Coordinates of C-alpha atoms in Angstrom, one line a residue:
M1487 CA 16.0 -7.0 25.5
F1488 CA 13.1 -5.7 23.4
E1489 CA 14.8 -2.3 23.0
V1490 CA 18.0 -4.0 21.7
L1491 CA 16.1 -6.2 19.3
T1492 CA 13.8 -3.6 18.0
V1493 CA 16.3 -0.8 17.7
G1494 CA 18.8 -3.3 16.2
A1495 CA 16.2 -4.4 13.6
F1496 CA 15.5 -0.8 12.8
A1497 CA 19.1 0.2 12.4
L1498 CA 19.7 -2.8 10.2
G1499 CA 16.7 -1.8 8.1
C1500 CA 18.0 1.7 7.7
L1501 CA 21.4 0.5 6.7
R1502 CA 20.0 -1.9 4.1
A1503 CA 17.7 0.9 2.8
M1504 CA 20.7 3.1 2.2
L1505 CA 22.4 0.3 0.2
S1506 CA 19.5 -1.4 -1.5
P1507 CA 16.5 0.1 -3.2
A1508 CA 14.4 -3.0 -2.5
W1509 CA 15.0 -2.8 1.2
G1510 CA 14.4 0.9 1.1
L1511 CA 10.9 0.4 -0.3
A1512 CA 10.3 -2.5 2.2
L1513 CA 11.2 -0.1 5.0
V1514 CA 8.7 2.5 3.7
L1515 CA 5.9 -0.1 3.8
V1516 CA 6.6 -1.4 7.3
M1517 CA 7.4 2.1 8.6
Y1518 CA 4.2 2.9 10.5
T1519 CA 4.1 -0.4 12.4
L1520 CA 7.9 -0.4 13.1
E1521 CA 7.5 3.1 14.5
Q1522 CA 5.0 1.8 17.0
A1523 CA 7.3 -1.1 18.0
L1524 CA 10.1 1.4 18.5
Q1525 CA 7.9 3.6 20.7
A1526 CA 6.9 0.6 22.8
S1527 CA 10.4 -0.5 23.4
S1528 CA 12.7 2.5 23.5
P1529 CA 12.3 5.7 25.6
I1530 CA 14.1 7.9 23.0
F1531 CA 11.5 7.0 20.3
L1532 CA 8.7 7.4 22.8
N1533 CA 9.9 10.9 23.9
I1534 CA 10.6 12.0 20.3
L1535 CA 7.6 10.6 18.4
P1536 CA 8.6 11.6 14.9
L1537 CA 12.2 10.3 15.2
A1538 CA 11.6 6.9 13.6
N1539 CA 9.9 8.4 10.6
V1540 CA 12.6 11.1 10.2
L1541 CA 15.4 8.4 10.3
T1542 CA 13.4 6.3 7.9
A1543 CA 13.0 9.2 5.4
L1544 CA 16.7 10.1 5.6
S1545 CA 17.8 6.5 5.0
V1546 CA 15.4 6.0 2.1
G1547 CA 16.4 9.4 0.7
I1548 CA 20.1 8.5 0.7
G1549 CA 19.2 5.2 -0.9
A1550 CA 17.2 6.9 -3.6
M1551 CA 20.1 9.3 -4.4
R1552 CA 22.4 6.3 -4.8
T1553 CA 19.8 4.6 -7.0
I1554 CA 19.5 7.7 -9.2
A1555 CA 23.2 7.8 -9.6
T1556 CA 23.4 4.2 -10.8
Q1557 CA 20.1 3.8 -12.6
H1558 CA 19.8 3.9 -16.4
R1559 CA 17.6 7.0 -17.3
P1560 CA 16.2 7.2 -13.7
V1561 CA 13.7 9.9 -14.6
L1562 CA 12.1 7.7 -17.4
G1563 CA 8.6 6.9 -16.3
Y1564 CA 8.7 9.1 -13.3
F1565 CA 6.7 12.2 -14.5
S1566 CA 3.8 10.1 -15.8
L1567 CA 0.2 11.3 -16.2
V1568 CA -0.6 9.4 -13.0
W1569 CA 2.1 11.1 -11.0
C1570 CA 1.2 14.5 -12.4
G1571 CA -2.5 13.9 -11.6
T1572 CA -1.6 12.9 -8.0
I1573 CA 0.4 16.1 -7.5
I1574 CA -2.5 18.1 -8.9
L1575 CA -5.0 16.4 -6.5
F1576 CA -2.9 17.1 -3.5
A1577 CA -2.2 20.7 -4.6
W1578 CA -5.9 21.4 -5.2
S1579 CA -6.9 20.0 -1.8
L1580 CA -4.4 22.4 -0.2
I1581 CA -5.8 25.3 -2.3
S1582 CA -9.4 24.3 -1.3
M1583 CA -8.6 25.1 2.3
A1584 CA -9.3 28.7 1.3
W1585 CA -13.0 28.0 1.2
S1586 CA -13.3 24.9 3.3
P1587 CA -15.5 25.3 6.4
S1588 CA -13.1 23.0 8.3
I1589 CA -9.8 24.7 8.0
E1590 CA -9.0 24.2 11.7
T1591 CA -9.3 20.4 11.4
G1592 CA -8.3 20.0 7.7
L1593 CA -5.0 22.0 7.8
P1594 CA -3.4 19.8 10.4
L1595 CA -4.3 16.7 8.3
I1596 CA -2.4 18.3 5.4
T1597 CA 0.6 19.5 7.3
N1598 CA 1.0 16.1 9.0
G1599 CA 0.6 14.2 5.7
L1600 CA 2.9 16.4 3.6
P1601 CA 6.2 14.7 4.7
Y1602 CA 4.7 11.3 3.9
M1603 CA 3.5 12.5 0.5
V1604 CA 7.0 13.6 -0.3
L1605 CA 8.4 10.2 0.8
F1606 CA 5.7 7.9 -0.8
V1607 CA 4.9 9.8 -4.0
M1608 CA 8.1 11.7 -4.8
V1609 CA 10.9 9.6 -3.5
A1610 CA 9.8 5.9 -3.1
P1611 CA 8.8 5.4 -6.8
L1612 CA 12.4 5.9 -7.8
L1613 CA 13.3 2.7 -5.9
I1614 CA 11.6 0.5 -8.5
D1615 CA 12.8 0.6 -12.1
D1616 CA 11.8 -2.8 -13.5
M1617 CA 10.1 -6.1 -12.6
E1618 CA 13.4 -7.5 -11.3
S1619 CA 13.7 -4.7 -8.7
A1620 CA 10.0 -5.2 -7.8
T1621 CA 10.7 -8.9 -7.2
K1622 CA 13.6 -8.0 -4.9
F1623 CA 11.4 -5.6 -3.0
L1624 CA 8.7 -8.2 -2.3
R1625 CA 11.4 -10.7 -1.1
A1626 CA 12.8 -8.0 1.2
F1627 CA 9.3 -7.0 2.4
L1628 CA 8.4 -10.7 3.3
I1629 CA 11.6 -11.0 5.4
Y1630 CA 11.4 -7.7 7.1
G1631 CA 7.7 -7.8 7.5
V1632 CA 7.9 -11.1 9.4
V1633 CA 10.6 -9.6 11.7
V1634 CA 8.5 -6.5 12.4
V1635 CA 5.4 -8.5 13.2
L1636 CA 7.3 -10.8 15.5
L1637 CA 8.7 -7.7 17.4
V1638 CA 5.1 -6.4 17.9
L1639 CA 3.4 -9.7 18.8
T1640 CA 6.1 -10.7 21.4
N1641 CA 6.3 -7.2 23.1
P1642 CA 4.2 -7.1 26.3
K1643 CA 3.9 -3.3 26.0
F1644 CA 1.3 -3.9 23.3
T1645 CA -2.0 -4.2 25.0
F1646 CA -5.7 -4.4 24.1
W1647 CA -8.1 -1.5 24.4
S1648 CA -11.6 -1.6 23.1
G1649 CA -10.7 -4.8 21.2
R1650 CA -7.7 -3.3 19.5
L1651 CA -4.0 -3.9 19.9
G1652 CA -1.8 -0.9 20.6
V1653 CA 0.5 1.1 22.8
N1654 CA -0.3 4.0 25.1
L1655 CA 2.0 6.9 24.1
S1656 CA 0.5 9.0 26.9
A1657 CA -2.5 9.1 29.1
L1658 CA -4.6 10.4 26.2
I1659 CA -2.8 9.2 23.1
R1660 CA -2.7 5.6 21.7
T1661 CA -1.1 4.2 18.6
N1662 CA -3.1 3.6 15.4
P1663 CA -4.1 -0.1 15.1
L1664 CA -5.2 0.3 11.5
A1665 CA -1.6 0.6 10.4
M1666 CA -0.8 -2.7 12.0
G1667 CA -3.8 -4.3 10.4
E1668 CA -2.8 -3.0 7.0
L1669 CA 0.7 -4.4 7.4
G1670 CA -0.8 -7.7 8.5
G1671 CA -2.9 -7.8 5.4
N1672 CA -0.1 -6.9 3.1
L1673 CA 2.1 -9.6 4.6
L1674 CA -0.7 -12.1 4.2
L1675 CA -1.0 -11.2 0.5
V1676 CA 2.7 -11.5 -0.2
A1677 CA 3.0 -14.8 1.6
A1678 CA 0.0 -16.2 -0.3
L1679 CA 0.9 -15.0 -3.8
F1680 CA 4.6 -14.5 -4.0
R1681 CA 5.9 -17.8 -5.3
V1682 CA 9.5 -16.9 -6.2
G1683 CA 11.8 -19.6 -4.7
A1684 CA 8.9 -21.8 -3.8
G1685 CA 11.1 -24.8 -3.9
S1686 CA 13.3 -23.5 -1.0
I1687 CA 12.5 -24.8 2.5
F1688 CA 13.4 -21.4 4.0
T1689 CA 11.1 -19.6 1.5
N1690 CA 8.2 -21.9 2.2
L1691 CA 8.6 -21.6 6.0
L1692 CA 8.8 -17.8 5.6
R1693 CA 5.6 -17.8 3.5
V1694 CA 3.7 -19.9 5.9
G1695 CA 5.0 -17.9 8.8
G1696 CA 4.2 -14.6 7.0
F1697 CA 0.7 -15.8 6.3
F1698 CA -0.3 -16.7 9.8
L1699 CA 1.7 -13.9 11.5
G1700 CA 0.0 -11.4 9.2
A1701 CA -3.4 -12.8 9.9
V1702 CA -2.8 -12.8 13.7
L1703 CA -1.5 -9.2 13.6
A1704 CA -4.6 -8.0 11.6
L1705 CA -6.9 -9.9 13.9
Q1706 CA -5.3 -8.5 17.1
S1707 CA -5.3 -5.0 15.7
G1708 CA -9.1 -5.3 15.5
S1709 CA -9.0 -4.5 11.8
R1710 CA -11.8 -6.5 10.4
G1711 CA -11.7 -5.2 6.9
Q1712 CA -8.0 -5.8 6.5
I1713 CA -8.1 -9.5 7.3
V1714 CA -11.3 -10.1 5.3
F1715 CA -10.1 -8.2 2.3
A1716 CA -6.7 -9.8 2.3
V1717 CA -8.0 -13.4 2.4
I1718 CA -10.5 -12.7 -0.4
L1719 CA -7.9 -11.0 -2.6
A1720 CA -5.4 -13.8 -2.0
L1721 CA -8.0 -16.2 -3.6
V1722 CA -9.0 -13.8 -6.4
F1723 CA -5.4 -13.1 -7.5
Y1724 CA -4.1 -16.7 -7.2
P1725 CA -4.9 -17.4 -10.9
I1726 CA -3.0 -14.2 -11.8
S1727 CA 0.1 -15.2 -9.8
T1728 CA 0.6 -18.5 -11.7
K1729 CA -0.9 -20.2 -14.8
V1730 CA -3.8 -22.5 -14.0
K1731 CA -2.8 -25.6 -15.9
N1732 CA -5.2 -28.0 -14.2
I1733 CA -8.7 -26.8 -13.5
M1734 CA -9.2 -29.4 -10.8
G1735 CA -6.0 -28.3 -9.2
F1736 CA -7.2 -24.7 -9.1
I1737 CA -10.6 -25.8 -7.6
W1738 CA -8.8 -27.7 -4.9
T1739 CA -6.6 -24.7 -4.2
A1740 CA -9.7 -22.5 -4.1
V1741 CA -11.3 -24.9 -1.6
G1742 CA -8.2 -24.8 0.5
A1743 CA -8.2 -21.0 0.5
I1744 CA -11.8 -21.0 1.5
V1745 CA -11.1 -23.4 4.3
L1746 CA -8.5 -21.0 5.5
V1747 CA -11.3 -18.6 6.5
P1748 CA -12.7 -20.7 9.3
I1749 CA -9.2 -21.7 10.3
V1750 CA -8.3 -18.0 10.7
L1751 CA -11.5 -17.4 12.7
Y1752 CA -10.7 -20.4 14.9
V1753 CA -7.3 -19.0 15.5
A1754 CA -8.9 -15.7 16.3
S1755 CA -11.2 -17.3 18.9
M1756 CA -8.1 -18.9 20.5
I1757 CA -6.0 -15.7 20.7
L1758 CA -8.6 -13.0 21.2
G1759 CA -10.6 -12.3 24.3
A1760 CA -14.3 -11.7 24.5
A1761 CA -14.0 -8.0 24.1
E1762 CA -11.9 -8.4 20.9
M1763 CA -14.3 -11.0 19.5
R1764 CA -17.3 -8.7 19.9
R1765 CA -15.9 -6.6 17.1
W1766 CA -16.9 -9.5 14.8
D1767 CA -20.5 -9.6 16.0
A1768 CA -23.0 -9.1 13.2
D1769 CA -24.5 -6.0 15.0
T1770 CA -21.1 -4.4 15.4
L1771 CA -20.2 -5.0 11.7
A1772 CA -23.5 -3.6 10.6
G1773 CA -23.1 -0.6 12.8
G1774 CA -19.7 0.2 11.2
T1775 CA -21.3 0.0 7.7
E1776 CA -24.2 2.1 8.7
I1777 CA -21.9 4.9 10.0
R1778 CA -20.0 5.0 6.7
I1779 CA -23.3 5.1 4.7
A1780 CA -24.5 8.0 6.9
N1781 CA -21.2 9.8 6.3
V1782 CA -21.5 9.5 2.6
L1783 CA -25.1 10.6 2.6
D1784 CA -24.3 13.7 4.6
L1785 CA -21.4 14.6 2.4
V1786 CA -23.1 14.0 -0.9
G1787 CA -26.2 15.8 0.4
A1788 CA -24.3 19.0 1.1
F1789 CA -22.5 18.7 -2.2
L1790 CA -25.7 18.5 -4.2
K1791 CA -27.1 21.6 -2.4
S1792 CA -24.2 23.8 -3.4
P1793 CA -23.8 24.2 -7.3
L1794 CA -20.6 26.1 -6.8
A1795 CA -19.2 23.1 -5.0
W1796 CA -19.8 21.0 -8.2
V1797 CA -16.9 22.9 -9.7
A1798 CA -14.6 23.9 -6.8
G1799 CA -15.7 21.3 -4.2
L1800 CA -16.8 21.9 -0.7
G1801 CA -13.2 22.2 0.4
F1802 CA -10.9 19.5 1.9
N1803 CA -12.2 18.0 5.1
A1804 CA -15.5 19.9 4.8
F1805 CA -17.2 16.7 6.0
T1806 CA -16.4 17.5 9.7
S1807 CA -18.4 20.7 9.5
I1808 CA -21.5 19.3 7.8
T1809 CA -21.9 15.8 9.2
R1810 CA -24.8 14.8 11.3
A1811 CA -23.6 11.2 11.7
G1812 CA -21.2 11.9 14.5
K1813 CA -17.9 13.6 15.4
E1814 CA -15.7 11.7 13.0
P1815 CA -12.5 13.3 11.6
Y1816 CA -13.4 12.3 8.0
S1817 CA -16.0 10.3 6.1
H1818 CA -13.7 7.2 5.7
V1819 CA -14.6 7.0 1.9
M1820 CA -11.9 8.7 -0.1
F1821 CA -13.5 8.4 -3.6
I1822 CA -16.6 10.3 -2.3
D1823 CA -14.4 12.8 -0.5
I1824 CA -12.6 13.6 -3.9
L1825 CA -16.0 14.2 -5.6
A1826 CA -17.7 16.3 -2.9
E1827 CA -14.7 18.1 -1.3
L1828 CA -12.6 18.7 -4.4
G1829 CA -15.3 19.0 -7.1
I1830 CA -16.3 17.3 -10.3
P1831 CA -13.2 18.4 -12.3
M1832 CA -10.9 16.8 -9.8
F1833 CA -13.1 13.7 -9.7
I1834 CA -12.8 13.4 -13.5
L1835 CA -9.1 13.8 -13.2
F1836 CA -9.0 11.0 -10.5
S1837 CA -11.2 8.8 -12.7
I1838 CA -8.8 9.2 -15.6
M1839 CA -6.0 8.3 -13.3
M1840 CA -7.8 5.1 -12.3
G1841 CA -8.6 4.3 -15.9
I1842 CA -4.9 4.7 -16.8
S1843 CA -4.0 2.5 -13.8
V1844 CA -6.3 -0.3 -15.0
K1845 CA -4.8 0.0 -18.5
N1846 CA -1.3 -0.1 -17.1
S1847 CA -2.2 -3.2 -15.1
L1848 CA -3.7 -5.0 -18.1
W1849 CA -0.7 -4.1 -20.3
L1850 CA 1.8 -5.3 -17.7
F1851 CA -0.1 -8.6 -17.2
R1852 CA -0.2 -9.3 -21.0
R1853 CA 3.5 -8.4 -21.2
F1854 CA 4.7 -10.7 -18.4
A1855 CA 2.0 -13.4 -18.7
E1856 CA 4.6 -15.9 -19.9
D1857 CA 7.3 -14.9 -17.4
P1858 CA 6.6 -16.9 -14.2
I1859 CA 8.7 -14.8 -11.9
A1860 CA 7.5 -11.4 -13.2
R1861 CA 4.0 -12.7 -13.3
T1862 CA 3.9 -13.6 -9.6
T1863 CA 5.5 -10.3 -8.7
L1864 CA 2.9 -8.4 -10.7
S1865 CA 0.1 -10.4 -9.1
V1866 CA 1.2 -9.1 -5.7
L1867 CA 1.4 -5.5 -6.9
L1868 CA -2.1 -5.7 -8.4
A1869 CA -3.4 -7.3 -5.2
F1870 CA -1.8 -4.4 -3.3
L1871 CA -3.7 -2.0 -5.5
A1872 CA -7.0 -3.8 -5.1
Y1873 CA -6.4 -3.9 -1.3
Q1874 CA -5.7 -0.2 -1.2
V1875 CA -8.8 0.6 -3.2
L1876 CA -10.9 -1.2 -0.6
L1877 CA -9.0 0.3 2.4
V1878 CA -9.2 3.9 1.3
N1879 CA -13.0 3.5 0.9
K1880 CA -13.3 1.9 4.3
Q1881 CA -11.0 4.0 6.5
G1882 CA -9.1 6.5 4.3
Y1883 CA -8.8 10.2 3.3
L1884 CA -6.7 11.8 0.7
W1885 CA -3.7 12.8 2.8
A1886 CA -3.5 9.4 4.5
A1887 CA -3.8 7.3 1.3
M1888 CA -0.1 7.4 0.4
T1889 CA 0.4 3.7 -0.2
F1890 CA -2.5 3.8 -2.7
F1891 CA -0.9 6.6 -4.7
L1892 CA 2.5 5.0 -4.5
I1893 CA 1.3 1.8 -6.1
I1894 CA -0.5 3.5 -9.1
V1895 CA 2.6 5.7 -9.7
V1896 CA 4.9 2.6 -9.6
L1897 CA 2.6 0.7 -12.0
A1898 CA 2.8 3.7 -14.5
R1899 CA 6.6 3.8 -14.1
L1900 CA 7.0 0.1 -14.7
R1901 CA 4.9 0.2 -17.9
K1902 CA 6.8 3.1 -19.4
R1903 CA 10.2 1.7 -18.5
T1904 CA 9.3 -1.7 -19.8
E1905 CA 8.0 -0.2 -23.1
E1906 CA 11.2 1.7 -23.6
E1907 CA 13.3 -1.4 -22.7
D1908 CA 11.4 -3.5 -25.2
Y1909 CA 11.9 -0.8 -27.8
D1910 CA 15.6 -0.6 -27.2
R1911 CA 15.9 -4.3 -27.4
A1912 CA 14.0 -4.5 -30.6
M1913 CA 16.1 -1.7 -32.2
L1914 CA 19.3 -3.5 -31.1
A1915 CA 18.1 -6.7 -32.6
A1916 CA 17.2 -4.9 -35.8
D1917 CA 20.7 -3.3 -35.9
E1918 CA 22.4 -6.7 -35.4
E1919 CA 20.3 -8.3 -38.1
S1920 CA 21.1 -5.5 -40.5
S1921 CA 24.8 -5.8 -39.7
Q1922 CA 24.6 -9.6 -40.3
D1923 CA 22.9 -9.0 -43.6
L1924 CA 25.7 -6.7 -44.7
D1925 CA 28.3 -9.2 -43.6
D1926 CA 26.6 -12.0 -45.6
A1927 CA 26.1 -9.9 -48.7
P1928 CA 28.3 -11.0 -51.7
A1929 CA 31.3 -8.7 -52.6
Q1930 CA 30.7 -6.6 -55.7

């Protein structure tokens, strides 16, 4: 039964992705968790582990080609400074393997991440060309995300190990719980902030279900940061998603959001066992923070001792060869990785990209502040970006931060295309006014 439901949901998602850009992007963002659901329920996906991702990429690729064929000036806003900077960062990380002391561990991270970089950075941005298409994407993501989470939470093949939900792919390999936690957090953010169609009973039920299903998935995955970050960002971005007309109303909404935290923790105590709840102990939380601080100190210390590295960097994934904190595959703090492993010039480039992304976000907010639908859509995209900034500095490394780069590239594309659309509209209005003036002019 689970095989029929899961494979059927995946097939439907692939079909919709080929026909609809919005569903294509939604499929990309649920891909990692849906892949685990397929591996847990279908022998063919368990025996051929990359199959789900290959089929996803093919479906989204077909959808992207159809989109390019029908989009007005599809390349407009694509080759932005943010996109070019992203390509340079990834290219330099590959070049830096020539002097990295961790080529044996770093090169597999790059080769494994390359197909995802192509999908997320080169293909997926083409699926959004304006705020209307972004709104359609969020609606599709809310629907499909709820379906995928239900498939995971009801499947008995998903079990707990060391306080984390997952599936045993073999005696030594287990699925990544962080991907499920990230999907849960994203779904929680969309359910909390995406207010399009809020008068519909179906939409309201979907939002309530999405909020609690996302929270439950994040909790069961053992992803502490994901659930905490998502709840906080839902509160922070609420004033952006809608105009605050009544300060008392906002205060009560804020109080209600704060009350959600103990409710979520109470739900956690009901659905999680003792081993899973231990991940929320103060000592465990402090231990995770201490490890990341030690990672950063090791990496920065080696960087400061090597003046040549200030220019060229220590080399991608150099952390694994210099760390004294333990045998972790990367430092978990991507911003520091870029500085120490890729060098100061690449860090300056990355800082410029982040500055441009902030400017793009502010420009888009000012542009759509009076449009209630576009405003709520933009609030979710900005919450996604803030969420990714937190996640890549908690658990990320460059070649696994594809969603982060997808979002900043999409924001740059949206701004450029909106500017051009506004310009075209202004020129058309000016031409119409000029024609009207000529028609009204007295005959000589």
